[in-house]
CSV table of C-alpha atoms and ligand atoms in Angstrom, one decimal:
chain,number,residue,atom,x,y,z
A,28,MET,CA,0.1,0.0,-0.1
A,29,THR,CA,3.0,2.3,0.2
A,30,SER,CA,4.1,2.9,-3.3
A,31,SER,CA,1.3,4.6,-4.9
A,32,ILE,CA,-0.6,7.7,-4.1
A,33,LYS,CA,-4.1,7.2,-2.6
A,34,ILE,CA,-7.0,9.5,-2.4
A,35,SER,CA,-9.3,9.7,0.6
A,36,PRO,CA,-12.3,12.1,0.1
A,37,SER,CA,-13.6,13.4,3.3
A,38,ILE,CA,-17.5,13.3,3.4
A,39,LEU,CA,-17.3,16.1,5.9
A,40,SER,CA,-17.7,18.6,2.7
A,41,CYS,CA,-20.4,16.5,1.0
A,42,ASN,CA,-24.1,17.3,0.9
A,43,PHE,CA,-25.5,15.3,3.9
A,44,SER,CA,-28.7,15.4,2.8
A,45,LYS,CA,-27.6,12.9,0.0
A,46,LEU,CA,-25.0,11.0,1.8
A,47,GLY,CA,-25.7,7.7,0.0
A,48,GLU,CA,-25.4,9.1,-3.4
A,49,GLU,CA,-22.4,11.0,-2.3
A,50,ILE,CA,-20.5,7.7,-1.3
A,51,LYS,CA,-21.5,6.1,-4.7
A,52,SER,CA,-20.3,9.0,-6.6
A,53,LEU,CA,-16.9,9.0,-4.7
A,54,GLU,CA,-16.5,5.3,-5.8
A,55,LYS,CA,-17.5,6.0,-9.3
A,56,ALA,CA,-15.0,9.0,-9.2
A,57,GLY,CA,-11.9,6.6,-8.4
A,58,ALA,CA,-11.9,7.4,-4.6
A,59,ASP,CA,-9.1,4.7,-3.0
A,60,LEU,CA,-10.7,5.2,0.4
A,61,ILE,CA,-13.5,7.2,2.0
A,62,HIS,CA,-12.6,9.2,4.9
A,63,ILE,CA,-15.0,9.7,7.6
A,64,ASP,CA,-14.7,12.5,10.4
A,65,VAL,CA,-16.2,11.6,13.5
A,66,MET,CA,-16.3,14.5,16.1
A,67,ASP,CA,-17.7,14.5,19.4
A,68,GLY,CA,-17.8,18.4,20.5
A,69,HIS,CA,-15.5,17.7,23.4
A,70,PHE,CA,-12.3,16.4,21.9
A,71,VAL,CA,-12.9,19.1,18.9
A,72,PRO,CA,-15.2,21.8,18.7
A,73,ASN,CA,-17.4,20.4,16.1
A,74,ILE,CA,-20.0,17.3,16.1
A,75,THR,CA,-20.5,15.1,13.1
A,76,ILE,CA,-21.5,11.6,12.7
A,77,GLY,CA,-21.7,8.2,14.8
A,78,PRO,CA,-21.5,4.7,14.2
A,79,GLU,CA,-25.1,4.1,13.1
A,80,VAL,CA,-24.6,6.6,10.0
A,81,ILE,CA,-21.5,4.5,9.1
A,82,LYS,CA,-23.5,1.2,9.4
A,83,LYS,CA,-26.1,2.7,7.1
A,84,ILE,CA,-23.6,3.7,4.4
A,85,ARG,CA,-21.4,0.7,4.6
A,86,PRO,CA,-23.3,-1.6,2.2
A,87,LEU,CA,-23.3,1.1,-0.4
A,88,THR,CA,-19.7,0.6,-1.4
A,89,LYS,CA,-16.8,-1.7,-1.4
A,90,VAL,CA,-14.2,1.4,-1.1
A,91,PRO,CA,-12.4,1.0,2.4
A,92,PHE,CA,-13.5,3.3,5.1
A,93,ASP,CA,-11.1,5.5,6.8
A,94,VAL,CA,-12.4,6.3,9.9
A,95,HIS,CA,-10.9,9.3,11.8
A,96,LEU,CA,-12.1,9.5,15.2
A,97,MET,CA,-11.8,12.7,16.9
A,98,ILE,CA,-13.4,11.7,20.3
A,99,SER,CA,-12.2,11.0,23.8
A,100,PRO,CA,-12.2,9.0,25.7
A,101,VAL,CA,-11.8,6.9,22.5
A,102,ASP,CA,-11.9,3.6,23.9
A,103,ASN,CA,-15.6,3.4,24.8
A,104,PHE,CA,-16.4,3.7,21.1
A,105,ILE,CA,-13.7,1.7,19.3
A,106,GLU,CA,-16.1,-1.6,19.1
A,107,ASP,CA,-19.0,0.5,18.0
A,108,PHE,CA,-17.0,1.7,14.9
A,109,ALA,CA,-15.4,-1.4,14.3
A,110,ASN,CA,-18.7,-3.1,14.0
A,111,ALA,CA,-20.2,-0.3,11.9
A,112,GLY,CA,-17.7,-1.3,9.3
A,113,SER,CA,-14.8,0.8,9.4
A,114,ASP,CA,-11.7,-0.7,7.8
A,115,ILE,CA,-9.0,1.7,9.4
A,116,ILE,CA,-9.7,3.2,12.6
A,117,THR,CA,-7.4,6.4,13.5
A,118,ILE,CA,-7.2,7.8,16.9
A,119,HIS,CA,-5.3,10.6,18.6
A,120,PRO,CA,-2.8,9.8,21.3
A,121,GLU,CA,-4.3,12.7,23.5
A,122,ALA,CA,-7.8,10.9,23.4
A,123,THR,CA,-6.8,7.9,25.3
A,124,LYS,CA,-5.1,7.3,28.9
A,125,ASP,CA,-3.3,4.3,27.5
A,126,LEU,CA,-2.5,4.4,23.8
A,127,LYS,CA,-1.0,0.8,23.6
A,128,LYS,CA,-4.4,-0.4,25.0
A,129,SER,CA,-6.3,1.4,22.6
A,130,ILE,CA,-4.3,0.2,19.7
A,131,GLU,CA,-4.8,-3.4,20.9
A,132,LEU,CA,-8.5,-2.8,21.1
A,133,ILE,CA,-8.6,-1.9,17.4
A,134,LYS,CA,-6.4,-4.9,16.5
A,135,LYS,CA,-9.0,-7.0,18.7
A,136,PHE,CA,-11.5,-6.4,15.9
A,137,ASP,CA,-9.3,-6.9,13.1
A,138,LYS,CA,-9.2,-3.4,11.8
A,139,LYS,CA,-6.0,-1.3,10.7
A,140,VAL,CA,-4.6,1.1,13.2
A,141,GLY,CA,-4.0,4.8,12.6
A,142,ILE,CA,-2.5,7.0,14.7
A,143,SER,CA,-3.3,10.7,14.1
A,144,LEU,CA,-0.6,13.6,15.2
A,145,ASN,CA,-2.0,17.2,15.4
A,146,PRO,CA,0.0,20.2,14.0
A,147,ASN,CA,1.5,20.5,17.4
A,148,SER,CA,2.0,17.0,18.3
A,149,GLU,CA,5.5,15.5,18.5
A,150,ILE,CA,6.5,12.3,16.6
A,151,SER,CA,7.9,11.0,19.8
A,152,LEU,CA,4.0,10.5,20.8
A,153,VAL,CA,3.9,7.7,18.0
A,154,GLU,CA,7.7,6.3,18.0
A,155,PRO,CA,6.9,3.7,20.7
A,156,TYR,CA,4.1,2.0,18.6
A,157,LEU,CA,5.5,1.9,15.1
A,158,ASN,CA,5.7,-1.7,15.0
A,159,ASP,CA,2.1,-1.9,15.9
A,160,ILE,CA,0.3,0.4,13.6
A,161,ASP,CA,-0.5,0.6,10.0
A,162,LEU,CA,-1.1,4.0,9.3
A,163,ILE,CA,0.4,7.7,10.5
A,164,LEU,CA,-2.0,10.7,9.7
A,165,VAL,CA,-0.4,13.9,9.8
A,166,MET,CA,-2.8,16.9,10.5
A,167,SER,CA,-1.9,19.9,8.5
A,168,VAL,CA,-4.7,21.8,10.3
A,169,ASN,CA,-6.1,21.7,14.0
A,170,PRO,CA,-8.8,19.1,13.7
A,171,GLY,CA,-12.6,20.2,13.8
A,172,PHE,CA,-13.5,21.7,10.4
A,173,ALA,CA,-13.4,21.5,6.8
A,174,GLY,CA,-12.0,24.1,4.7
A,175,GLN,CA,-9.1,25.4,6.9
A,176,LYS,CA,-5.8,26.5,5.5
A,177,PHE,CA,-2.8,24.2,5.1
A,178,LYS,CA,-0.1,24.7,7.6
A,179,PRO,CA,3.0,24.3,5.6
A,180,GLU,CA,5.3,23.9,8.8
A,181,VAL,CA,4.0,20.2,9.1
A,182,LEU,CA,6.0,19.0,5.9
A,183,LYS,CA,8.9,18.9,8.0
A,184,LYS,CA,7.3,16.6,10.3
A,185,LEU,CA,5.9,14.5,7.4
A,186,GLU,CA,9.6,14.2,6.0
A,187,LYS,CA,11.1,13.0,9.2
A,188,ILE,CA,8.3,10.4,9.8
A,189,LYS,CA,8.9,9.2,6.3
A,190,LYS,CA,12.9,9.0,6.9
A,191,ILE,CA,11.9,6.9,10.1
A,192,ILE,CA,9.6,4.5,8.0
A,193,VAL,CA,12.1,4.0,5.3
A,194,SER,CA,15.1,3.5,7.7
A,195,LYS,CA,13.2,1.1,9.8
A,196,ASN,CA,11.7,-0.7,6.6
A,197,LEU,CA,8.3,-0.5,8.0
A,198,LYS,CA,5.0,-0.7,6.1
A,199,ILE,CA,3.0,2.4,7.4
A,200,ASP,CA,0.9,4.3,5.2
A,201,LEU,CA,1.7,8.2,5.6
A,202,GLU,CA,-1.6,10.1,5.4
A,203,ILE,CA,-2.0,13.8,5.6
A,204,ASP,CA,-5.4,15.6,6.3
A,205,GLY,CA,-6.3,19.4,6.3
A,206,GLY,CA,-6.5,22.1,3.8
A,207,ILE,CA,-5.0,20.0,1.0
A,208,SER,CA,-5.0,22.0,-2.5
A,209,PHE,CA,-3.9,21.1,-6.0
A,210,GLN,CA,-0.7,23.0,-5.4
A,211,ASN,CA,0.2,21.9,-1.7
A,212,SER,CA,-0.6,18.2,-2.5
A,213,ILE,CA,2.6,18.3,-4.7
A,214,ASP,CA,4.5,19.2,-1.6
A,215,ALA,CA,2.9,16.8,0.7
A,216,LYS,CA,3.7,13.8,-1.9
A,217,ASN,CA,7.3,15.2,-2.1
A,218,ALA,CA,7.6,14.9,1.7
A,219,GLY,CA,6.5,11.5,1.8
A,220,ALA,CA,2.7,11.3,2.0
A,221,ASN,CA,1.1,8.3,0.2
A,222,ILE,CA,-2.7,9.2,1.2
A,223,LEU,CA,-4.3,12.5,0.6
A,224,VAL,CA,-7.4,13.5,2.5
A,225,SER,CA,-9.5,16.1,1.0
A,226,GLY,CA,-12.8,17.3,1.7
A,227,SER,CA,-13.1,21.2,0.1
A,228,THR,CA,-11.1,20.6,-2.8
A,229,ILE,CA,-12.5,17.4,-4.0
A,230,PHE,CA,-16.3,18.6,-3.4
A,231,ASN,CA,-15.9,22.2,-4.3
A,232,GLU,CA,-13.2,22.8,-7.2
A,233,ASN,CA,-13.9,22.7,-10.7
A,234,ASN,CA,-17.8,22.9,-9.9
A,235,GLY,CA,-17.5,19.8,-7.8
A,236,ASP,CA,-16.3,17.3,-10.8
A,237,LEU,CA,-15.2,14.4,-8.2
A,238,LYS,CA,-13.5,12.6,-10.6
A,239,LYS,CA,-11.4,15.5,-12.1
A,240,ASN,CA,-10.6,16.7,-8.5
A,241,ILE,CA,-9.6,13.1,-7.3
A,242,GLY,CA,-7.5,12.7,-10.6
A,243,LEU,CA,-5.5,15.9,-10.1
A,244,LEU,CA,-4.8,15.6,-6.6
A,245,ARG,CA,-3.4,12.1,-7.4
A,246,THR,CA,-1.3,12.7,-10.3
A,247,ASN,CA,-0.4,16.5,-10.3
B,23,DX5,C1,-10.4,18.2,9.9
B,23,DX5,C2,-10.7,17.0,9.3
B,23,DX5,C3,-10.4,16.9,7.8
B,23,DX5,C4,-11.3,17.7,7.1
B,23,DX5,C5,-10.6,17.8,5.6
B,23,DX5,O1,-10.7,18.2,11.2
B,23,DX5,O2,-10.2,15.8,9.8
B,23,DX5,O3,-10.8,15.7,7.0
B,23,DX5,O4,-12.6,17.3,6.8
B,23,DX5,O5,-11.4,19.0,4.9
B,23,DX5,P1,-10.4,20.0,4.1
B,23,DX5,O6,-9.9,19.2,3.0
B,23,DX5,O7,-11.5,21.0,3.6
B,23,DX5,O8,-9.4,20.6,5.0
B,24,ZN,ZN1,-9.9,13.7,9.0
């Protein structure tokens, strides 16, 4: 999974009144993953959707669900999100008292494990767990809302993580999330990201031409 670029559109920017259709359109448009932002109004200052909605949209597509949990304490809900049909479950170190235990809980349900680092979170938070996880999600905005401005300073962190992954010969996907545009997607890929999350760019640019926007983010 680490050699080619994957695009994970965030449904946070879709039209929620026709969520099912949007999911099918994303599959048709070539989405590699579907990024689902789960927010609780406590860990982040916004509220989105829960496991029931994920369960309802799960049968509509074969595209894997890349579920980004911005909720705390996260352990109470891992089972529900696993059973709802998540394929990757990504959590923030700050959202749990015992990260090792939370990782084990996700693995118990046979799901891929992602760890997300906020713009100000240090790489050292994830380093002890590199052998236990499948993905690192580098946030390029403070989590909570779509449509925020990309923080270019995270590119250095992305590069550092990429170097660690290569030097230790690990099979860890490196995903970037927040404010991704056609321009900075190039920098993100050069810095080592192999999965790009995008909400606003995919749903709003080029009159919402999902196929064109996914293609441009992948290949430009
Ligand atoms: C922010 C979310 C992102 C967001 C991306 O908290 O984690 O996934 O929806 O949206 P854009 O691409 O608009 O920044
Ligand atoms: Zn996200």
